[in-house]
Amino acid sequence: MRLNISLLPLLLTIVLALLGVGLLYLMHQSMTRAQLIETERQHLVESLLEQHSLLENYLMRGDDAALKNWASLKSESRHVQAVLVVTPDWKILAAHQVELEGGNLTAFSQAIFQQLDTLPPQQLVRPIQLQTNQSDQLLLALPLHFASRQGWLLLQYDLTAALQAGLAITLQNMGVYVISMLLSGVLTLLLLKKILHQRLRQLETTLQHYSTGQNQARATVDDGNEFGALELMLNQTFDALDQQRHLVERSHIFNQVILDSTTDGIVSANAHGRILQVNPATLNIFRYQSEDDLLNQDLALLIPGEFRQQHHLGLADSAEHGPGKALNKLRQVEGLRRDGSLVPLDITISKTELFGEPIFIAFLKDNTEQRQYQLSIEQLAFTDMLTGITNLNGIKRLLVQQHKYRWVYLINIDGMANLNHSFSFDTGDNLLKACCRLLQTKLPASCVLARHQGAEFILLACQDPAQMLPKLSALQGHEVALEKFNLKLSFCATYVSLPESTDFEDVLHSAELMMRQAKAAGRGSVLQVEPGLIQHLQHNALLCHQLELAIREEQLFFYYQPKFSARDRRPVAAEALIRWQHAGQMISPAVFIPLAEQSHLMPQLDRFVISKACAQIRDWLDAGFKVMPISINLSARYLVDDSTIAYIFEKVGEFDVPAHLLEVEVTEYSLIQDEAHTAENMIRLQKAGISIAIDDYGTGHSNLATVLSLPVQNLKIDQSFIRTGMSSSKGRAILENILQLAKSLQVTTTAEGVETEEQLAFLQRSGCEYIQGYLLSKPLPHPEFERLMQSAGIPTPA
Amino acid sequence: MRQLIFAGMMLGVSALLTACQPQSEQKLRIGTNLWPGYEPLYVAHQQKVFKDLDVQMIEYRAAGQVLNGLRKGTINMAAVTLDEAVRIAASGIPIEVIWLFNISDGADQLLARPGIRDIAGLKGKKIGVEGNALGAYLLQRFFALHQLNPEHYQIVGLDLAAHAQAMAKNEIDAVMTFEPEKSKMLRLGATALFTSKEVPGEVLDVLIVRKDSPDAPTEAQLQQFISQYYQHFRKMQQHWQAWYPMLNRRMKLSDTELAVTFSELQVPSAAEQLNILSDKPHMQKILQGYQDVLLNIGMIQQACDCQSLINTHYLESL
């Protein structure tokens, strides 16, 4: 049965109305009725009391007729059933019925008599309510005085009419109540029908239309009541749904476009390996024409036979144990095309759930081109382009993979630079190719040959030198046919063992260092790498680097070798000797000067000496010292360079050094080549007031006349000369001649390395003007030299 | 649906109608004074002959009280003398006479106290009379018949119930009275100077019904009432003496007194009533007679429209 919901209010109203009626009736029966009776009683009692005195008056007068009249008239009232005036002897004096008068009360009602008879004499005049056998009756007894005795006025009221009137009112109320309830129910029904029913129907229609695809369907919004909000909300929901649908459609199209346009293949399959979806790129990769060729097929169709077993196992494993090892990893595999060819693929498989079912999605990338590219890159990286054999990278990769090679041989073809220069680089290249072929053919096949750089080959061998060296030696002088001529092959070789744990780079490095030694040793040299030598070379290289740093950061400093007057032993000048303290250790000039020479650091070192000396003189002058001339050593090789002279002038000018306080001692004077230009520069210095001295005279083989032909002011005679001069008369004569010649040329002389009084005495006698040496002072560090300057009678600074 | 709404509305309307409807049919409240002619009615009531009718007897002590009750509306039916009915009608209260109880044939008497022997002895004396009832009319008729000047008498208003007592106390010298007071005074030695025998057919006791009050009895009720009463009345008429004890219950007269009283009354049968009451010229003459007297003594201010006073419809349908 279908219950129309809009009838509910009406039904409810009817139920409520009936309940209300029932309640009202019950109320009437219980409360209202009792109340009515009570009200009536009160009213009657009051009227009785009002008339009491009148009745007493009648009694007093004995006016029975009046009493009877009164009783009659009293009984006139509709609700009065009985009126009795009863004497103390229970005789009815007056009554509503004439017939009763003169009779006894007991004849009228035994029950009333009994009730009254049991009552005590009443002190107060008040009606007493007696019991009657009818519920709607009210029986009142009012005491009356008959002389000194007590009689009664009895009044019996019938309340039926009053109660009926009350009931009528109640019924009327109930009627009004029922009608108003029904009216409100009907009104509610109509209202509901109009609003609820119609508008719900409208909403239902709109929803039906919308659900059947009429997306433009909208509810008519009427803001008149709460439905307005509902209708508005429905419309908004439709709008939102529309928007969402548009978004979904767009997203779907977008996804489809991506799926269609991506060059990556996307394949989805269910847990049983059945293909659910493929995109065009997949068809392209596997050379299929239509999706239908693949849809619902087993994935194995796309997998080469040898991997199918593994694929099935993986699928089963994934189904049983959740995410498999293969998931979410980029792997490189091969796919099976329709035509049976294989295609290299990058594959990533992800697993997801769709409608509660696990599905696998494979993202495929055709790797054919990349593979080719990768191969060519590898070729480039690991192959020597010229010879086609492996290169250093290839060797390194090989060594990572294989550890059987115990020896490394480095083979460097001699005269390569000359060949290139004399002929052409092609000739050189041809030689290299020919060598390569030769080495490949002549050396054991187990060896690995790689071209390193330039004319150098690396040979990895398992064989020890005892086996290999004869084979290599056999190749020396081997005739190699080039385009235009034949060439006798010559090469230097170094070799070193390759312990398993050693870094190949280090090994190669040492072999290369050793190759320098071999090259220095001449064509065809074959040397084994000597770890000590390598270490030494490396140490020197390191020292060189640190020396450069020291020069740049001015870590070098001077010791001062005082020069004394031979005559009175008074210090007159000093030679600034460069010193280097590195890592807390003094490094001898005999070590670092040759290093500087080797590594072409001398110009920088000289400039440092020039600048430092000038700055020191300026410091002393500024400090108020009586500064004695300071000499610095400069190699004759650099004195020919104008820039060196210019630098001296620059620094002298910069520090405002009085020219006579600076002296240049020329070392290695024997290496002077451009004598004229060197002399020119010396003159420029002299003209500026800077004196020139020849240092260490006697160590080389220069002719004294040649030396003295240079514009020098001082000749410093090497210690060896002094020793020689002291040991023999011939030597003494030579020394004396030197001194004499210098004197004649107005060149002052200084004897170096004077160690004994005897030497000093001799030199004094021979006319040597200045001496240096341990006899009077060893080279002094800076503070001591300053003290010397003070103690030499030269005034201390202010 | 529609039917349901309709049903609902009907239910509501019927509930309202029910609430407004009179709860039951009207009570027939019949007021009488004490008069032997009315006793058959009491006997019938006591015999419970009125079935399906709510009949209540209001036992007034005096005719004046009856008239008042009718005027006030506390009763809707009353047993009165015809002259009283005329007075009521003349005062504008619509009533109808539907039953004729009896014709007084001596039952109404002017009694003089012992010591006054004739009419002449009455001159200058106090005459008690029910001021508002038949007594006044009869007194006028007495004066007229005996060509007495009312101004020579002191007329004192006196309720019926007080008649005997007043005479016993010598408060009055004569009184226009009837049973049961009449017998009491006769016992005291009173002498009748005038009786209704002298005005035969003039003193009629009738049952009237008020027609206009909201609780006026319906015709059906009256029809039923007359019919049921008639059934009983016929039984009593067949053998009056047998009913005397019953008829005397209120009167409390001696058997003799009762017999005398009933001998002074003519109790017509229904057919006789119909004959008398439907004799319009006769009735008109009687009614006119009442009116003349009553107007003369100022007991009514205007003549009544007594054309429809007598309703013999119920008697006719018996």
CSV table of N, CA, C and O in Angstrom, one decimal, chain A residues 689-755:
chain,number,residue,atom,x,y,z
A,689,GLY,N,125.1,54.5,-10.1
A,689,GLY,CA,125.8,54.5,-8.8
A,689,GLY,C,125.8,53.2,-8.2
A,689,GLY,O,126.2,53.0,-7.1
A,690,ILE,N,125.3,52.2,-8.9
A,690,ILE,CA,125.2,50.8,-8.3
A,690,ILE,C,126.5,50.1,-8.8
A,690,ILE,O,126.7,50.0,-10.0
A,691,SER,N,127.3,49.7,-7.8
A,691,SER,CA,128.5,49.0,-8.2
A,691,SER,C,128.3,47.6,-8.5
A,691,SER,O,127.4,46.9,-8.1
A,692,ILE,N,129.2,47.0,-9.4
A,692,ILE,CA,129.1,45.7,-9.9
A,692,ILE,C,130.3,44.9,-9.3
A,692,ILE,O,131.5,45.4,-9.3
A,693,ALA,N,130.0,43.7,-8.9
A,693,ALA,CA,131.1,42.8,-8.5
A,693,ALA,C,131.0,41.5,-9.2
A,693,ALA,O,130.0,41.1,-9.6
A,694,ILE,N,132.2,40.9,-9.4
A,694,ILE,CA,132.2,39.5,-10.0
A,694,ILE,C,132.4,38.6,-8.8
A,694,ILE,O,133.3,38.7,-8.0
A,695,ASP,N,131.4,37.7,-8.7
A,695,ASP,CA,131.3,36.8,-7.6
A,695,ASP,C,132.0,35.5,-7.9
A,695,ASP,O,132.0,35.1,-9.1
A,696,ASP,N,132.6,34.9,-6.9
A,696,ASP,CA,133.1,33.6,-7.0
A,696,ASP,C,134.2,33.4,-8.2
A,696,ASP,O,134.1,32.4,-8.9
A,697,TYR,N,135.0,34.4,-8.3
A,697,TYR,CA,135.9,34.3,-9.4
A,697,TYR,C,136.9,33.2,-9.1
A,697,TYR,O,137.3,33.0,-7.9
A,698,GLY,N,137.1,32.4,-10.1
A,698,GLY,CA,138.0,31.3,-10.0
A,698,GLY,C,137.3,30.0,-10.0
A,698,GLY,O,138.0,28.9,-10.1
A,699,THR,N,136.0,29.9,-10.0
A,699,THR,CA,135.3,28.7,-10.1
A,699,THR,C,135.2,28.2,-11.5
A,699,THR,O,135.1,27.0,-11.8
A,700,GLY,N,135.1,29.1,-12.5
A,700,GLY,CA,135.0,28.8,-13.9
A,700,GLY,C,136.3,28.8,-14.6
A,700,GLY,O,137.4,28.7,-13.9
A,701,HIS,N,136.2,29.0,-15.8
A,701,HIS,CA,137.4,29.0,-16.6
A,701,HIS,C,137.6,30.2,-17.4
A,701,HIS,O,138.3,30.3,-18.3
A,702,SER,N,137.0,31.3,-16.9
A,702,SER,CA,137.1,32.5,-17.7
A,702,SER,C,138.5,33.2,-17.5
A,702,SER,O,139.1,33.1,-16.4
A,703,ASN,N,138.8,33.8,-18.5
A,703,ASN,CA,140.1,34.5,-18.5
A,703,ASN,C,139.9,35.7,-17.7
A,703,ASN,O,138.9,36.4,-17.8
A,704,LEU,N,140.9,36.0,-16.8
A,704,LEU,CA,140.8,37.1,-15.9
A,704,LEU,C,140.7,38.4,-16.7
A,704,LEU,O,139.9,39.3,-16.3
A,705,ALA,N,141.4,38.4,-17.8
A,705,ALA,CA,141.4,39.7,-18.5
A,705,ALA,C,140.0,40.0,-19.1
A,705,ALA,O,139.6,41.1,-19.1
A,706,THR,N,139.4,38.9,-19.5
A,706,THR,CA,138.1,39.0,-20.1
A,706,THR,C,137.1,39.5,-19.0
A,706,THR,O,136.3,40.4,-19.2
A,707,VAL,N,137.3,38.9,-17.8
A,707,VAL,CA,136.4,39.3,-16.7
A,707,VAL,C,136.6,40.8,-16.3
A,707,VAL,O,135.7,41.5,-16.2
A,708,LEU,N,137.9,41.1,-16.3
A,708,LEU,CA,138.2,42.4,-15.8
A,708,LEU,C,137.9,43.5,-16.9
A,708,LEU,O,137.8,44.7,-16.6
A,709,SER,N,137.7,42.9,-18.1
A,709,SER,CA,137.4,43.9,-19.2
A,709,SER,C,135.9,44.4,-19.0
A,709,SER,O,135.5,45.4,-19.6
A,710,LEU,N,135.2,43.7,-18.2
A,710,LEU,CA,133.8,44.1,-17.9
A,710,LEU,C,133.9,45.3,-17.0
A,710,LEU,O,134.8,45.4,-16.2
A,711,PRO,N,132.8,46.1,-17.0
A,711,PRO,CA,132.8,47.2,-16.1
A,711,PRO,C,132.5,46.9,-14.7
A,711,PRO,O,131.3,47.0,-14.3
A,712,VAL,N,133.4,46.3,-14.0
A,712,VAL,CA,133.2,45.9,-12.6
A,712,VAL,C,134.0,46.7,-11.7
A,712,VAL,O,135.1,47.2,-12.0
A,713,GLN,N,133.5,46.9,-10.4
A,713,GLN,CA,134.3,47.6,-9.4
A,713,GLN,C,134.9,46.7,-8.4
A,713,GLN,O,135.8,47.1,-7.7
A,714,ASN,N,134.4,45.5,-8.3
A,714,ASN,CA,134.9,44.6,-7.3
A,714,ASN,C,135.0,43.2,-7.9
A,714,ASN,O,134.2,42.7,-8.6
A,715,LEU,N,136.1,42.5,-7.4
A,715,LEU,CA,136.3,41.2,-7.9
A,715,LEU,C,136.3,40.3,-6.6
A,715,LEU,O,137.1,40.6,-5.7
A,716,LYS,N,135.4,39.3,-6.6
A,716,LYS,CA,135.4,38.5,-5.4
A,716,LYS,C,136.0,37.2,-5.8
A,716,LYS,O,135.5,36.5,-6.6
A,717,ILE,N,137.1,36.9,-5.0
A,717,ILE,CA,137.9,35.7,-5.4
A,717,ILE,C,137.4,34.5,-4.6
A,717,ILE,O,137.2,34.6,-3.4
A,718,ASP,N,137.1,33.5,-5.3
A,718,ASP,CA,136.5,32.3,-4.7
A,718,ASP,C,137.4,31.6,-3.7
A,718,ASP,O,138.7,31.7,-3.8
A,719,GLN,N,136.8,31.0,-2.7
A,719,GLN,CA,137.5,30.4,-1.6
A,719,GLN,C,138.6,29.4,-2.1
A,719,GLN,O,139.7,29.3,-1.5
A,720,SER,N,138.3,28.7,-3.2
A,720,SER,CA,139.2,27.7,-3.7
A,720,SER,C,140.5,28.4,-4.1
A,720,SER,O,141.6,27.8,-3.9
A,721,PHE,N,140.5,29.6,-4.6
A,721,PHE,CA,141.6,30.3,-5.0
A,721,PHE,C,142.5,30.6,-3.8
A,721,PHE,O,143.7,30.5,-3.9
A,722,ILE,N,141.8,31.0,-2.8
A,722,ILE,CA,142.5,31.4,-1.6
A,722,ILE,C,143.2,30.2,-1.0
A,722,ILE,O,144.4,30.3,-0.7
A,723,ARG,N,142.5,29.0,-1.0
A,723,ARG,CA,143.1,27.8,-0.5
A,723,ARG,C,144.3,27.4,-1.3
A,723,ARG,O,145.4,27.1,-0.8
A,724,THR,N,144.1,27.5,-2.6
A,724,THR,CA,145.2,27.1,-3.6
A,724,THR,C,146.4,28.0,-3.4
A,724,THR,O,147.6,27.6,-3.3
A,725,GLY,N,146.0,29.4,-3.3
A,725,GLY,CA,147.1,30.4,-3.2
A,725,GLY,C,147.9,30.1,-1.9
A,725,GLY,O,149.2,30.4,-1.9
A,726,MET,N,147.3,29.6,-0.9
A,726,MET,CA,148.0,29.4,0.4
A,726,MET,C,148.8,28.1,0.3
A,726,MET,O,149.8,27.9,1.1
A,727,SER,N,148.5,27.2,-0.6
A,727,SER,CA,149.1,25.8,-0.5
A,727,SER,C,150.4,25.8,-1.3
A,727,SER,O,151.2,24.9,-1.0
A,728,SER,N,150.5,26.6,-2.3
A,728,SER,CA,151.8,26.5,-3.1
A,728,SER,C,152.3,27.9,-3.5
A,728,SER,O,151.5,28.8,-3.5
A,729,SER,N,153.5,27.9,-3.7
A,729,SER,CA,154.1,29.2,-4.1
A,729,SER,C,153.5,29.7,-5.5
A,729,SER,O,153.3,30.8,-5.7
A,730,LYS,N,153.2,28.6,-6.3
A,730,LYS,CA,152.7,28.9,-7.6
A,730,LYS,C,151.3,29.5,-7.5
A,730,LYS,O,150.9,30.6,-8.1
A,731,GLY,N,150.6,28.9,-6.6
A,731,GLY,CA,149.3,29.4,-6.3
A,731,GLY,C,149.3,30.8,-5.8
A,731,GLY,O,148.5,31.7,-6.1
A,732,ARG,N,150.3,31.0,-4.9
A,732,ARG,CA,150.4,32.3,-4.2
A,732,ARG,C,150.7,33.4,-5.3
A,732,ARG,O,150.2,34.4,-5.3
A,733,ALA,N,151.6,32.9,-6.2
A,733,ALA,CA,151.9,33.9,-7.3
A,733,ALA,C,150.7,34.3,-8.1
A,733,ALA,O,150.5,35.4,-8.5
A,734,ILE,N,149.9,33.2,-8.5
A,734,ILE,CA,148.8,33.5,-9.3
A,734,ILE,C,147.8,34.5,-8.6
A,734,ILE,O,147.4,35.5,-9.1
A,735,LEU,N,147.6,34.2,-7.3
A,735,LEU,CA,146.7,35.0,-6.5
A,735,LEU,C,147.3,36.5,-6.4
A,735,LEU,O,146.5,37.4,-6.6
A,736,GLU,N,148.6,36.5,-6.2
A,736,GLU,CA,149.2,37.9,-6.1
A,736,GLU,C,149.0,38.6,-7.4
A,736,GLU,O,148.7,39.8,-7.5
A,737,ASN,N,149.2,37.8,-8.5
A,737,ASN,CA,149.0,38.4,-9.9
A,737,ASN,C,147.6,38.9,-10.1
A,737,ASN,O,147.3,40.0,-10.6
A,738,ILE,N,146.7,38.1,-9.6
A,738,ILE,CA,145.3,38.5,-9.8
A,738,ILE,C,145.0,39.8,-9.0
A,738,ILE,O,144.4,40.7,-9.6
A,739,LEU,N,145.5,39.8,-7.8
A,739,LEU,CA,145.3,41.0,-6.9
A,739,LEU,C,145.9,42.2,-7.6
A,739,LEU,O,145.4,43.3,-7.6
A,740,GLN,N,147.1,41.9,-8.1
A,740,GLN,CA,147.9,43.0,-8.7
A,740,GLN,C,147.2,43.6,-9.9
A,740,GLN,O,147.0,44.8,-10.0
A,741,LEU,N,146.7,42.6,-10.8
A,741,LEU,CA,146.0,43.0,-12.0
A,741,LEU,C,144.8,43.8,-11.7
A,741,LEU,O,144.5,44.8,-12.3
A,742,ALA,N,144.0,43.3,-10.6
A,742,ALA,CA,142.8,44.0,-10.2
A,742,ALA,C,143.1,45.4,-9.8
A,742,ALA,O,142.5,46.4,-10.2
A,743,LYS,N,144.2,45.5,-9.0
A,743,LYS,CA,144.6,46.8,-8.5
A,743,LYS,C,144.9,47.7,-9.6
A,743,LYS,O,144.5,48.9,-9.7
A,744,SER,N,145.6,47.1,-10.6
A,744,SER,CA,146.0,48.0,-11.7
A,744,SER,C,144.8,48.5,-12.5
A,744,SER,O,144.8,49.5,-13.1
A,745,LEU,N,143.8,47.7,-12.5
A,745,LEU,CA,142.6,48.1,-13.2
A,745,LEU,C,141.6,48.8,-12.4
A,745,LEU,O,140.4,49.0,-12.7
A,746,GLN,N,142.1,49.1,-11.2
A,746,GLN,CA,141.2,49.9,-10.2
A,746,GLN,C,140.0,49.1,-9.8
A,746,GLN,O,138.9,49.6,-9.7
A,747,VAL,N,140.2,47.8,-9.7
A,747,VAL,CA,139.1,47.0,-9.3
A,747,VAL,C,139.4,46.5,-7.9
A,747,VAL,O,140.5,45.9,-7.7
A,748,THR,N,138.6,46.7,-6.9
A,748,THR,CA,138.9,46.3,-5.6
A,748,THR,C,138.7,44.8,-5.5
A,748,THR,O,137.9,44.2,-6.3
A,749,THR,N,139.3,44.2,-4.5
A,749,THR,CA,139.3,42.7,-4.5
A,749,THR,C,138.7,42.3,-3.1
A,749,THR,O,139.0,42.9,-2.1
A,750,THR,N,138.0,41.2,-3.1
A,750,THR,CA,137.5,40.6,-1.9
A,750,THR,C,137.8,39.1,-1.9
A,750,THR,O,137.5,38.5,-2.9
A,751,ALA,N,138.4,38.7,-0.8
A,751,ALA,CA,138.7,37.3,-0.7
A,751,ALA,C,137.6,36.6,0.0
A,751,ALA,O,137.1,37.1,1.1
A,752,GLU,N,137.0,35.5,-0.6
A,752,GLU,CA,135.9,34.8,0.0
A,752,GLU,C,136.4,33.6,0.8
A,752,GLU,O,137.5,33.1,0.4
A,753,GLY,N,135.7,33.2,1.8
A,753,GLY,CA,136.0,32.0,2.5
A,753,GLY,C,137.3,32.1,3.3
A,753,GLY,O,138.0,31.0,3.4
A,754,VAL,N,137.7,33.2,3.9
A,754,VAL,CA,138.9,33.3,4.6
A,754,VAL,C,138.6,32.7,6.0
A,754,VAL,O,137.7,33.1,6.7
A,755,GLU,N,139.4,31.7,6.3
A,755,GLU,CA,139.1,30.9,7.5
A,755,GLU,C,140.2,31.0,8.6
A,755,GLU,O,140.0,30.6,9.7
